[in-house]
PDB file of C-alpha atoms in Angstrom:
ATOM      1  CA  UNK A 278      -1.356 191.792 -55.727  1.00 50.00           C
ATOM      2  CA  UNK A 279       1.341 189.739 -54.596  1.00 46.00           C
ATOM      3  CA  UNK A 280       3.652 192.469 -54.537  1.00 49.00           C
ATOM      4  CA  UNK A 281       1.063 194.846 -52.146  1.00 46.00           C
ATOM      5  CA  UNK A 282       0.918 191.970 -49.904  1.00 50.00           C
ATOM      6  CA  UNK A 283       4.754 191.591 -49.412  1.00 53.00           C
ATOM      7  CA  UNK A 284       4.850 195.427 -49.058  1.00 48.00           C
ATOM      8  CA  UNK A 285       2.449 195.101 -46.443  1.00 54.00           C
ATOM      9  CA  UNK A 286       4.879 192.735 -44.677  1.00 54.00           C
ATOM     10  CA  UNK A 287       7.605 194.452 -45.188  1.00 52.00           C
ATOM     11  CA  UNK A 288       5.890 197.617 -43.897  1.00 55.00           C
ATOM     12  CA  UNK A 289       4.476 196.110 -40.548  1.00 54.00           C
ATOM     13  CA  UNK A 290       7.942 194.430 -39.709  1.00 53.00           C
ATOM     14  CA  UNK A 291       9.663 197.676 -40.157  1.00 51.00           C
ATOM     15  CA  UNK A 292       7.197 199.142 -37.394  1.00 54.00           C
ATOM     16  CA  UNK A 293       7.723 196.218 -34.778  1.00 55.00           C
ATOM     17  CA  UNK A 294      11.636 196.837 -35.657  1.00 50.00           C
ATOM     18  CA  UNK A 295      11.142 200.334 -34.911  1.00 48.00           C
ATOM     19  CA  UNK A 296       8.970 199.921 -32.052  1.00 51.00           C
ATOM     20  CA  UNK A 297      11.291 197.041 -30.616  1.00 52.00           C
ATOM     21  CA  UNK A 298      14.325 200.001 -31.375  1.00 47.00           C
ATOM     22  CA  UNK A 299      12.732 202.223 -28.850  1.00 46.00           C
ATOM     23  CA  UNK A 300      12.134 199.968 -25.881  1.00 46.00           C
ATOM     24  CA  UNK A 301      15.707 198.920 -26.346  1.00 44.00           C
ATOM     25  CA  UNK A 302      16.878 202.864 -26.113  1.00 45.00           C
ATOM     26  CA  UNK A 303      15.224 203.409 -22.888  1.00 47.00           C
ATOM     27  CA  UNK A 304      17.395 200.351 -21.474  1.00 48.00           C
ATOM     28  CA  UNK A 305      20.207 199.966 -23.424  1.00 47.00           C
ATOM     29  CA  UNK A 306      22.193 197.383 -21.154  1.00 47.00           C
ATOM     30  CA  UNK A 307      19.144 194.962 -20.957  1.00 48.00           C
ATOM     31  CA  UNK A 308      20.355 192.295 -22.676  1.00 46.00           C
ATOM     32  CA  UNK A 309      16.936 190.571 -23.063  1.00 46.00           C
ATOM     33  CA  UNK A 310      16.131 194.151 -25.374  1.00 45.00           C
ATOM     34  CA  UNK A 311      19.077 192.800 -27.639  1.00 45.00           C
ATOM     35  CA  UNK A 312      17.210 189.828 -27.749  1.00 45.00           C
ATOM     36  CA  UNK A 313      13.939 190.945 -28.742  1.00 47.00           C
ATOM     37  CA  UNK A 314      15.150 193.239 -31.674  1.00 48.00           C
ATOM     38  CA  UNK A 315      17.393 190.201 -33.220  1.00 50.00           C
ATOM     39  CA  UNK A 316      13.363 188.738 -34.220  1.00 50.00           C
ATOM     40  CA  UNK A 317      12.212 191.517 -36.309  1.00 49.00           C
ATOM     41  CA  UNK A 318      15.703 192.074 -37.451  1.00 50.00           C
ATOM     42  CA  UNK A 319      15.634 188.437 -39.262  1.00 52.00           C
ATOM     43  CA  UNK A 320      12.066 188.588 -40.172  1.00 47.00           C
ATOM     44  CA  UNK A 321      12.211 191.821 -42.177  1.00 47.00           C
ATOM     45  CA  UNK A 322      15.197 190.871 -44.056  1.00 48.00           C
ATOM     46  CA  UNK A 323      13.274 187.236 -44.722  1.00 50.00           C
ATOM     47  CA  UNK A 324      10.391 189.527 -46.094  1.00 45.00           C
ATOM     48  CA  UNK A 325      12.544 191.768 -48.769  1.00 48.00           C
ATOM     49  CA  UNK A 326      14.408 187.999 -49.459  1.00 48.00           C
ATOM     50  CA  UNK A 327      11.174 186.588 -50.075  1.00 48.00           C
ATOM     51  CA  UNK A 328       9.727 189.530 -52.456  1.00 49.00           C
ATOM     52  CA  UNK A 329      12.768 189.823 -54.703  1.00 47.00           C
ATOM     53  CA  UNK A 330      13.055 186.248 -55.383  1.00 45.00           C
ATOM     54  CA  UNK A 331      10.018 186.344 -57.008  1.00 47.00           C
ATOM     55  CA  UNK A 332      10.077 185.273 -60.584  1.00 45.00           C
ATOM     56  CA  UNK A 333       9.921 188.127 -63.271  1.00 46.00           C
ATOM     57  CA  UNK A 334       7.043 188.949 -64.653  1.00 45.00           C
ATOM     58  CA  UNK A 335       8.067 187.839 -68.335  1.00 44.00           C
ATOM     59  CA  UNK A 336       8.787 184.482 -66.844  1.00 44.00           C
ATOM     60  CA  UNK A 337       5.207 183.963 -65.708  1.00 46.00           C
ATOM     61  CA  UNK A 338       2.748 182.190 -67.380  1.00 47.00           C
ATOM     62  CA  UNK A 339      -0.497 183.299 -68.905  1.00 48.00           C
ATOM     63  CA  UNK A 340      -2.177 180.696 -66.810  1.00 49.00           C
ATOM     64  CA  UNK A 341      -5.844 181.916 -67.265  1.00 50.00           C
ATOM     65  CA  UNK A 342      -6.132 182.348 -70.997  1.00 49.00           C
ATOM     66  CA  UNK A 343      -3.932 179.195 -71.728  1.00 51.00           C
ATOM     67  CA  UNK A 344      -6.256 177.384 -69.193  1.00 54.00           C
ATOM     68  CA  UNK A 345      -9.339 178.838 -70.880  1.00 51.00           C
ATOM     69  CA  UNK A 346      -8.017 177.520 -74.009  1.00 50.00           C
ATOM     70  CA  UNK A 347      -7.051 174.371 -72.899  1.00 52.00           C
ATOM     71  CA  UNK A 348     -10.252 173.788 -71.619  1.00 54.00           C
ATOM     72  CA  UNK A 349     -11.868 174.645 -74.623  1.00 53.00           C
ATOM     73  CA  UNK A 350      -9.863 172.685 -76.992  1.00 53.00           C
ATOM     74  CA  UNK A 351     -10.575 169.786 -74.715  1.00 54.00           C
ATOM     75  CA  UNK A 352     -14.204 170.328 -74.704  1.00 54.00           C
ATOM     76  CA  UNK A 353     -13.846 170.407 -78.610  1.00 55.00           C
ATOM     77  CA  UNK A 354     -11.805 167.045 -78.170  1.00 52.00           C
ATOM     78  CA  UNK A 355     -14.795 165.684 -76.503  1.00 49.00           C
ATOM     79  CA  UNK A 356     -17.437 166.508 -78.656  1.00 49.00           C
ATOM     80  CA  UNK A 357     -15.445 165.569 -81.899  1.00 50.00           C
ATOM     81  CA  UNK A 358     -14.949 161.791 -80.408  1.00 51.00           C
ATOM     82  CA  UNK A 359     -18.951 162.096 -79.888  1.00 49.00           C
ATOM     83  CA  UNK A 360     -20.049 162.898 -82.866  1.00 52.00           C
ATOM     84  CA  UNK A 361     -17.448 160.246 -83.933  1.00 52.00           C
ATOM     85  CA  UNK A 362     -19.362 157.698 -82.493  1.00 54.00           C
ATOM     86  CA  UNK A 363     -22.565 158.832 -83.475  1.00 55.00           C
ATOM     87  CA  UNK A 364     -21.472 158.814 -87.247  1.00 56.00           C
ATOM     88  CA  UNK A 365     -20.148 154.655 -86.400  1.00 54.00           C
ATOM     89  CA  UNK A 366     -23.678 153.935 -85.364  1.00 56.00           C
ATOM     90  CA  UNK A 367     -25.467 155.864 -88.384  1.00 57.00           C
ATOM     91  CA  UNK A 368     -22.971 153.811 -90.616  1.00 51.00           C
ATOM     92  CA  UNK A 369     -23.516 150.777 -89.096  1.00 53.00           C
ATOM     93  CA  UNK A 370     -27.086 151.049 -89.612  1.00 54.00           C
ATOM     94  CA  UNK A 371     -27.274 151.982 -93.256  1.00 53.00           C
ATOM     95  CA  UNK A 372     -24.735 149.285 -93.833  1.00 49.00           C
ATOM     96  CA  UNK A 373     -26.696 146.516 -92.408  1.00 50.00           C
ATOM     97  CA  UNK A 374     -30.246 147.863 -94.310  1.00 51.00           C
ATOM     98  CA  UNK A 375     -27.783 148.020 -97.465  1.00 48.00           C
ATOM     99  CA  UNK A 376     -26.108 144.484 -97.096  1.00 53.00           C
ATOM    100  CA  UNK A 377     -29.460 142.435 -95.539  1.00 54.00           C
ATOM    101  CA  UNK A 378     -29.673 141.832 -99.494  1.00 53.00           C
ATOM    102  CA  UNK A 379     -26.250 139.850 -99.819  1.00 61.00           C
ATOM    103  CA  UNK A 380     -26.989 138.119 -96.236  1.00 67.00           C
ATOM    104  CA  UNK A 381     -30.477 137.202 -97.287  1.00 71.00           C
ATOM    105  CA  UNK A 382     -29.092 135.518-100.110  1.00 78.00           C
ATOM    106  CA  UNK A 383     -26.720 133.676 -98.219  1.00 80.00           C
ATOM    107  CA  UNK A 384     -28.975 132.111 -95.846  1.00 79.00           C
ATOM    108  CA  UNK A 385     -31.140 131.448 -98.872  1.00 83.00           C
ATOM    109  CA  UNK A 386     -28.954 129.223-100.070  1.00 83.00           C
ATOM    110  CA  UNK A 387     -27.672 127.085 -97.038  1.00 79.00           C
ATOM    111  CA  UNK A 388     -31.808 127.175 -96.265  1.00 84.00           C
ATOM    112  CA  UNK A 389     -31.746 125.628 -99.747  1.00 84.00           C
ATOM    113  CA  UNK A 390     -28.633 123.366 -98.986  1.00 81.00           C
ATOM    114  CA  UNK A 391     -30.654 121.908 -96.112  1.00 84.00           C
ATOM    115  CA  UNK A 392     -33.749 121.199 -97.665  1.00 84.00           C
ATOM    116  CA  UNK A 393     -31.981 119.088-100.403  1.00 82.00           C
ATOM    117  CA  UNK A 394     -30.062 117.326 -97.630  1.00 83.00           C
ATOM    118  CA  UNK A 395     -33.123 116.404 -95.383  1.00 85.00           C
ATOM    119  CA  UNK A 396     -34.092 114.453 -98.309  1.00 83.00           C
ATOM    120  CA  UNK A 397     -35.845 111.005 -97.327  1.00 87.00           C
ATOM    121  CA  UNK A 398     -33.846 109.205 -99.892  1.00 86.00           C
ATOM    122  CA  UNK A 399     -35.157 105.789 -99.461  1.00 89.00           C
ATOM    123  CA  UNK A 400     -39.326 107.086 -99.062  1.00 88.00           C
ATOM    124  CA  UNK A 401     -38.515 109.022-102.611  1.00 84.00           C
ATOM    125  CA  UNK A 402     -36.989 105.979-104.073  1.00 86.00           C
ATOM    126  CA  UNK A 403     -40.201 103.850-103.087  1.00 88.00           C
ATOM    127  CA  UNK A 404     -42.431 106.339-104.541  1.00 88.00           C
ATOM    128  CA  UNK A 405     -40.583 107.187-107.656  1.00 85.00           C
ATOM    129  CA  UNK A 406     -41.586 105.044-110.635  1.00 88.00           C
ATOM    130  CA  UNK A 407     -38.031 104.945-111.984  1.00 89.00           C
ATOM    131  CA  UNK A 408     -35.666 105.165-109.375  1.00 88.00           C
ATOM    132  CA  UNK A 409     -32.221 105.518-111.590  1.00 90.00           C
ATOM    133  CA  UNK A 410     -34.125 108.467-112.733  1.00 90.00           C
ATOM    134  CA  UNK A 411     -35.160 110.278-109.321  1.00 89.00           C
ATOM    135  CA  UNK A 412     -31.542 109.137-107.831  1.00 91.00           C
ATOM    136  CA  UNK A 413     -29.623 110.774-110.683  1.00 91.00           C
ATOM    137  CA  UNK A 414     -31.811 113.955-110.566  1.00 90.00           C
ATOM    138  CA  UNK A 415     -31.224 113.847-106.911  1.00 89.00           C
ATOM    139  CA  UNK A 416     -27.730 113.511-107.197  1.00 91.00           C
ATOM    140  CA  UNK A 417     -27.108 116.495-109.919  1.00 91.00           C
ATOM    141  CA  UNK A 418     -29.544 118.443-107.713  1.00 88.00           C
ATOM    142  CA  UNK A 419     -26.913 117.996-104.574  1.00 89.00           C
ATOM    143  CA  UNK A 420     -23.879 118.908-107.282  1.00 91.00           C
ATOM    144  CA  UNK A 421     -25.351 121.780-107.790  1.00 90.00           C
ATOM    145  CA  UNK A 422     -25.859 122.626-104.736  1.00 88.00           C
ATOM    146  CA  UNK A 423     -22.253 122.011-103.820  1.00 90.00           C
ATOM    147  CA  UNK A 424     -21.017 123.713-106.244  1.00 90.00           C
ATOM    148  CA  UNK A 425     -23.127 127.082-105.387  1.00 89.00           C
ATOM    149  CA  UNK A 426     -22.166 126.515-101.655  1.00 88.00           C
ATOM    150  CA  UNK A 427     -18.383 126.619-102.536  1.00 90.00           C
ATOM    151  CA  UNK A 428     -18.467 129.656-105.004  1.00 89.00           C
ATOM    152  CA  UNK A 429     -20.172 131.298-102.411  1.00 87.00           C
ATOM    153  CA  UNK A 430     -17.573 130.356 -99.623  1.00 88.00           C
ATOM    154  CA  UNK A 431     -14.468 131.683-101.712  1.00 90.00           C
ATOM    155  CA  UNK A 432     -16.239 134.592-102.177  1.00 89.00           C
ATOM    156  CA  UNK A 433     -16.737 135.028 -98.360  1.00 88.00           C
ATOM    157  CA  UNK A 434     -13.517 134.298 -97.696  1.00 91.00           C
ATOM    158  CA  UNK A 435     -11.974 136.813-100.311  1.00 92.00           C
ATOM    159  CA  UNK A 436     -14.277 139.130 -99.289  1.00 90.00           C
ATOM    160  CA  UNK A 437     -12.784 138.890 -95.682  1.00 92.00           C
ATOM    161  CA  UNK A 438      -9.044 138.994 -97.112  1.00 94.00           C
ATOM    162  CA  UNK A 439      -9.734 142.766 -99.012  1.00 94.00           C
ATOM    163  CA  UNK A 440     -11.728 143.722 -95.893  1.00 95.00           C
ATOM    164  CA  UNK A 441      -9.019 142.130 -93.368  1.00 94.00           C
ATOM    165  CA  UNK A 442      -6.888 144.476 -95.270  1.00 95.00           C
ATOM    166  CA  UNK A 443      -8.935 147.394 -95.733  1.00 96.00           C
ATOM    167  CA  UNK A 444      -9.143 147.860 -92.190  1.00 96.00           C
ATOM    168  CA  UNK A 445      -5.242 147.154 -91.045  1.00 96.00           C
ATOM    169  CA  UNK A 446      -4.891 150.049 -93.615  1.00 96.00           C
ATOM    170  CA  UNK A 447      -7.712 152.411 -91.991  1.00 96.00           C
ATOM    171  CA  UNK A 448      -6.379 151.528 -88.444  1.00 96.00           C
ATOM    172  CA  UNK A 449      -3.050 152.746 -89.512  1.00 96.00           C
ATOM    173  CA  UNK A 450      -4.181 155.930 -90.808  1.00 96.00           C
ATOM    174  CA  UNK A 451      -6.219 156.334 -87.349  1.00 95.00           C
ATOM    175  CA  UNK A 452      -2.840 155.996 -85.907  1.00 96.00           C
ATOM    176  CA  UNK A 453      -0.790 158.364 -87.764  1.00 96.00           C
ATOM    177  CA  UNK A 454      -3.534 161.141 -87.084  1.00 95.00           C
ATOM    178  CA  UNK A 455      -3.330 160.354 -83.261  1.00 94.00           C
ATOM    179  CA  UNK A 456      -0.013 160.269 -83.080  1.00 94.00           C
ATOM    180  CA  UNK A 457       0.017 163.829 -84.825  1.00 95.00           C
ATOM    181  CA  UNK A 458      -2.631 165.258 -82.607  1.00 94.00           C
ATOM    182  CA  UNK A 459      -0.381 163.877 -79.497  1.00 92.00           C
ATOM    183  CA  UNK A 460       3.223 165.448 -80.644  1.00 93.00           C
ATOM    184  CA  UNK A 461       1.103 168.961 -81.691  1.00 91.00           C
ATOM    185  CA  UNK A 462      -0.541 169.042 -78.044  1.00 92.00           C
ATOM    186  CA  UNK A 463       3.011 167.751 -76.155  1.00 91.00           C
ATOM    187  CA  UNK A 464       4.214 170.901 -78.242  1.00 91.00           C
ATOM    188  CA  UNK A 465       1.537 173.624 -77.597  1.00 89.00           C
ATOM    189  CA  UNK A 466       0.372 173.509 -80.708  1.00 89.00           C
ATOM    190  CA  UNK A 467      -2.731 174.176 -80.869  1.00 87.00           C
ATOM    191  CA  UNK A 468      -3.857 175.182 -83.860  1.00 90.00           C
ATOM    192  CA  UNK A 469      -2.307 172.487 -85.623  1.00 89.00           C
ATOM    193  CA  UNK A 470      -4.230 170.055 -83.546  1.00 88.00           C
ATOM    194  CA  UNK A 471      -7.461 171.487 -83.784  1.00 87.00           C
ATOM    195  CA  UNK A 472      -8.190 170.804 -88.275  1.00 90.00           C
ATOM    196  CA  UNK A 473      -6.511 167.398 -87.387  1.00 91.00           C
ATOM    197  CA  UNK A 474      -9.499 166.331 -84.921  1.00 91.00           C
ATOM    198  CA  UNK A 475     -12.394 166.855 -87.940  1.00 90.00           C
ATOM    199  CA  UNK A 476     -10.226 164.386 -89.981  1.00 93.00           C
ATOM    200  CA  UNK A 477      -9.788 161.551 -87.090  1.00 94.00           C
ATOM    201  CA  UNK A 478     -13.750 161.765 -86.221  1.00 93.00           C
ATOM    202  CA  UNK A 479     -13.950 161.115 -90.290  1.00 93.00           C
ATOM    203  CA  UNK A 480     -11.509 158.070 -90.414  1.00 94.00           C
ATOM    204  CA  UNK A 481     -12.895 156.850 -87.428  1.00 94.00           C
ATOM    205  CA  UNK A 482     -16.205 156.333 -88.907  1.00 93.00           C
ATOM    206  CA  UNK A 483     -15.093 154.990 -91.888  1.00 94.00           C
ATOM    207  CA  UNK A 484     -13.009 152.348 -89.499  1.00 94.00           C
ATOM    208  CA  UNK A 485     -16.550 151.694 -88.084  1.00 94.00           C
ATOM    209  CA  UNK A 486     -18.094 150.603 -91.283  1.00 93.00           C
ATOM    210  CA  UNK A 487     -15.552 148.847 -92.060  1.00 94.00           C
ATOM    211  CA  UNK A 488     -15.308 146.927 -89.027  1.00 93.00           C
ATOM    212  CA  UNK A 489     -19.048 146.472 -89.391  1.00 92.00           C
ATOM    213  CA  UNK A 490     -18.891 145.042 -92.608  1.00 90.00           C
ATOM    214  CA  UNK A 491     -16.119 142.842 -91.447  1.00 90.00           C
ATOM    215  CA  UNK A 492     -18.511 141.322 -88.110  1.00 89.00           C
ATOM    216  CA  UNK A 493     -21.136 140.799 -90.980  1.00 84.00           C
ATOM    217  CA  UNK A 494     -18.831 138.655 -92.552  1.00 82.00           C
ATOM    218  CA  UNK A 495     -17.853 136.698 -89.855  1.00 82.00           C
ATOM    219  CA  UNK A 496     -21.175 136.103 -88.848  1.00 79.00           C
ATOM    220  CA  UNK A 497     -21.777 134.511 -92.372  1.00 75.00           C
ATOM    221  CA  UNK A 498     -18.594 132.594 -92.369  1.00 67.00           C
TER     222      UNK A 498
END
């Protein structure tokens, strides 16, 4: 098309140049004739310049069918980091059904903690019959209760060491998988990049739950 058009050019210059030719034939020592012919003179030449410096056609890109693809892939990019997203929240929910057991249990015991601790000492003393008695049994009774509140802190705070970890470890993996997807696009490689994006939705989820168990944690803590 681009080559009909410069033809075209090409085509009507040559006519004013011939057209110009004859009005300067009739009066051949005008000098203003000489003038007039000098324009379509340059602007034909400009024309045949401008339609063989075009590029060849090896040279030129496929620029519809790479930007149909292009578009798809990054419709396909789109969709994956969706449905990403939507398997974070569907993991976040079964994880906090699954571990309202272990929080329950938590706040169970500090519940427990504070009940022993709101303890009227001296009104139980005055009722109690034998007060060395009631004091001791008070006493062991807040021992024990230490003692449960501790194991149960270490545990926390283990558990938030391997998940601390987990997730570094998960977040690196994220990386590497970006980082691949990024080098295979900068390269055109497209088909590379595409089996790549099914595993980064997956460890992108499982960075969700993890992250979700690690806010649970916290929230413990």
């Amino acid at each position: 098309m681009k080559g009909l058009h410069t033809l075209s050019l090409a085509i009507a210059s040559a006519l004013i140049l011939v057209s110009c030719g004859k009005d300067a034939g009739q009066t051949p020592e005008d000098p203003e004739s000489k003038l007039k012919v000098s324009g379509p003179k340059s602007s034909l030449v400009s024309v045949i310049y401008a339609g063989k410096s075009t590029l060849p056609t090896k040279l030129v890109r496929p620029s519809p069918s790479l930007g149909a693809f292009v578009s798809l892939y990054l419709s396909q990019n789109h969709m994956m980091k969706v449905i990403s997203a939507l398997e974070g929240i569907d993991v976040q929910v079964k994880f906090a059904q699954a571990n309202s057991i272990d929080t329950d249990e938590t706040f169970d015991l500090l519940q427990e903690y504070g009940t022993v601790l709101q303890v009227d000492i001296i009104d139980m003393l005055n009722r109690s019959l034998d007060r060395d008695k009631a004091i001791n049994r008070y006493l062991e009774s807040l021992k024990g209760m230490n003692k449960r509140i501790e194991v149960k802190i270490t545990e926390l705070d283990e558990r938030a060491d391997s998940i601390k970890e987990e997730r570094r470890a998960k977040k690196k993996e994220v990386r590497a998988v970006e980082k691949f997807i990024r080098h295979a696009l900068k390269d055109k490689k497209y088909a590379a990049a595409g089996p790549k994006q099914e595993e980064l939705a997956k460890l992108e989820s499982e960075l969700a739950e993890i992250e979700t168990r690690e806010s649970q944690n916290k929230k413990i803590i």
